Coordinates of C-alpha atoms in Angstrom, one line a residue:
X70 CA 77.7 -100.7 173.9
X71 CA 79.5 -97.9 172.1
X72 CA 82.4 -96.1 173.6
X73 CA 81.5 -92.8 175.4
X74 CA 83.9 -89.9 175.6
X75 CA 82.6 -87.7 178.4
X76 CA 83.9 -84.1 178.3
X77 CA 85.4 -84.6 174.8
X78 CA 83.7 -81.4 173.7
X79 CA 81.5 -78.6 175.0
X80 CA 78.3 -76.8 174.1
X81 CA 78.5 -73.2 175.2
X82 CA 81.2 -74.2 177.7
X83 CA 79.2 -77.1 179.2
X84 CA 80.7 -80.6 178.8
X85 CA 78.9 -83.0 176.4
X86 CA 79.5 -86.7 175.8
X87 CA 80.5 -88.0 172.3
X88 CA 79.6 -91.6 171.5
X89 CA 82.0 -93.7 169.4
X90 CA 85.7 -93.9 168.8
X91 CA 88.0 -90.9 168.2
X92 CA 89.3 -91.5 164.6
X93 CA 92.8 -90.5 163.7
X94 CA 94.8 -89.8 160.5
X95 CA 95.7 -93.1 158.9
X96 CA 92.6 -95.0 160.1
X97 CA 90.4 -96.6 157.5
X98 CA 87.2 -94.5 157.2
X99 CA 84.3 -96.4 158.7
X100 CA 81.5 -97.3 156.3
X101 CA 78.2 -95.5 156.8
X102 CA 74.6 -95.7 155.6
X103 CA 73.1 -92.2 155.3
X104 CA 69.8 -91.0 153.8
X105 CA 70.1 -89.0 150.6
X106 CA 66.4 -88.5 150.6
X107 CA 63.5 -90.3 152.3
X108 CA 63.9 -93.4 150.1
X109 CA 67.5 -93.5 148.9
X110 CA 70.4 -94.4 151.1
X111 CA 74.1 -94.2 150.3
X112 CA 77.2 -95.6 151.8
X113 CA 80.9 -94.8 151.6
X114 CA 81.3 -97.1 148.6
X115 CA 79.0 -94.7 146.6
X116 CA 82.0 -92.3 146.6
X117 CA 84.7 -94.9 145.8
X118 CA 87.8 -93.6 144.1
X119 CA 87.0 -90.0 145.0
X120 CA 88.5 -87.7 147.7
X121 CA 85.9 -87.0 150.3
X122 CA 85.6 -83.9 152.4
X123 CA 83.0 -84.8 155.1
X124 CA 81.7 -81.8 156.9
X125 CA 79.6 -82.7 159.9
X126 CA 77.2 -80.2 161.4
X127 CA 74.6 -80.4 164.2
X128 CA 71.9 -78.7 162.2
X129 CA 71.8 -76.7 159.0
X130 CA 69.3 -74.4 160.6
X131 CA 71.8 -72.8 162.9
X132 CA 74.2 -69.9 162.1
X133 CA 77.5 -71.7 162.3
X134 CA 76.3 -74.7 160.4
X135 CA 74.8 -72.5 157.8
X136 CA 78.1 -70.6 157.3
X137 CA 80.2 -73.8 157.3
X138 CA 78.1 -75.4 154.6
X139 CA 78.0 -72.3 152.5
X140 CA 81.8 -72.0 152.7
X141 CA 82.4 -75.6 151.7
X142 CA 79.9 -75.2 148.8
X143 CA 82.0 -72.3 147.4
X144 CA 85.2 -74.3 147.9
X145 CA 83.7 -77.4 146.3
X146 CA 83.3 -75.5 143.0
X147 CA 87.1 -75.1 142.9
X148 CA 88.3 -78.6 143.9
X149 CA 87.4 -80.5 140.7
X150 CA 85.5 -83.6 139.8
X151 CA 87.6 -86.0 141.8
X152 CA 86.5 -84.4 145.1
X153 CA 83.1 -84.8 146.7
X154 CA 82.0 -82.6 149.6
X155 CA 79.5 -84.3 151.9
X156 CA 77.7 -82.5 154.6
X157 CA 76.3 -84.8 157.2
X158 CA 73.6 -83.8 159.8
X159 CA 70.7 -85.4 161.7
X160 CA 68.3 -83.0 159.9
X161 CA 65.6 -84.7 158.0
X162 CA 66.4 -85.1 154.2
X163 CA 63.5 -82.8 153.2
X164 CA 64.7 -80.1 155.6
X165 CA 68.2 -80.4 154.1
X166 CA 66.8 -80.1 150.6
X167 CA 64.7 -77.1 151.6
X168 CA 67.7 -75.4 153.3
X169 CA 69.9 -76.0 150.2
X170 CA 67.3 -74.5 147.9
X171 CA 66.9 -71.4 150.1
X172 CA 70.6 -71.0 150.5
X173 CA 71.5 -71.7 146.8
X174 CA 73.8 -74.6 147.9
X175 CA 74.3 -76.9 144.9
X176 CA 77.8 -78.3 145.1
X177 CA 77.6 -80.0 148.5
X178 CA 75.9 -83.3 148.9
X179 CA 73.7 -83.3 152.0
X180 CA 73.2 -86.6 153.8
X181 CA 71.1 -87.3 156.8
X182 CA 72.0 -89.5 159.8
X183 CA 68.5 -89.2 161.2
X184 CA 67.4 -92.9 160.9
X185 CA 70.0 -94.7 162.9
X186 CA 72.7 -92.2 164.0
X187 CA 75.2 -94.9 162.9
X188 CA 77.4 -92.3 161.1
X189 CA 77.7 -90.4 164.4
X190 CA 78.5 -93.5 166.4
X191 CA 81.0 -94.9 163.8
X192 CA 82.8 -91.5 163.4
X193 CA 82.7 -90.7 167.2
X194 CA 80.6 -87.6 166.7
X195 CA 77.1 -88.5 168.1
X196 CA 76.3 -86.2 171.0
X197 CA 74.6 -88.3 173.7
X198 CA 72.8 -85.4 175.3
X199 CA 71.2 -84.0 172.1
X200 CA 71.2 -87.0 169.6
X201 CA 72.9 -84.6 167.1
X202 CA 76.2 -85.1 165.3
X203 CA 79.1 -82.9 166.6
X204 CA 80.7 -80.4 164.3
X205 CA 83.8 -82.0 162.8
X206 CA 85.7 -82.4 159.5
X207 CA 87.1 -85.6 157.9
X208 CA 89.2 -85.8 154.7
X209 CA 89.2 -89.2 153.3
X210 CA 91.4 -90.2 150.3
X211 CA 90.4 -92.2 147.2
X212 CA 91.3 -95.5 149.1
X213 CA 89.1 -94.5 152.1
X214 CA 92.0 -93.7 154.4
X215 CA 91.5 -90.7 156.7
X216 CA 94.1 -88.0 156.0
X217 CA 92.7 -85.2 158.1
X218 CA 90.5 -85.0 161.2
X219 CA 89.2 -82.0 163.1
X220 CA 86.9 -82.7 166.1
X221 CA 85.8 -79.2 167.2
X222 CA 86.3 -78.8 171.0
X223 CA 83.3 -76.4 171.2
X224 CA 80.1 -77.1 169.3
X225 CA 79.5 -73.4 168.5
X226 CA 83.0 -72.8 166.9
X227 CA 83.8 -72.9 163.2
X228 CA 86.2 -75.5 161.8
X229 CA 89.6 -74.5 160.3
X230 CA 88.5 -74.2 156.7
X231 CA 92.0 -73.5 155.4
X232 CA 93.5 -76.6 156.9
X233 CA 90.7 -78.8 155.7
X234 CA 90.9 -77.4 152.1
X235 CA 94.7 -77.8 152.2
X236 CA 94.3 -81.4 153.2
X237 CA 92.1 -82.0 150.2
X238 CA 94.4 -80.2 147.8
X239 CA 97.4 -82.2 149.1
X240 CA 95.6 -85.3 147.7
X241 CA 95.0 -83.9 144.2

């Protein structure tokens, strides 16, 4: 059974339980299998040798998640070809694709954790009560070491964009 961190975060002030370990700077990034679309799955090794900014959102169809993904889409255009920005949610792949098309988001790779929620469990962001992934940011270097982590204490708050981008730029 996976580790549970009760009260590790809140949703509108109410405690929620996160499933999985609390990852720290210096940890090896756990592998994952996420859906790129309904047929194709990807893992961490698909992005080998690249700096990865992993932006985790509960659902693209909410205001904070929408704004977070749009912001990282703009930033992605300025980070160069050695950086990939991945947005992970439990939204179905076709919902992610529809949202990206409507929002004009074309620099962020959206990946879905809907099948097994294993990303959420491995990265310590699966919300037990909602079966969604908690808002968080991970910066992973080209050797798959975590160099920056931000677990948001409140689900409805935005991440620290400047610190996350600075963590990526420090690796360039």
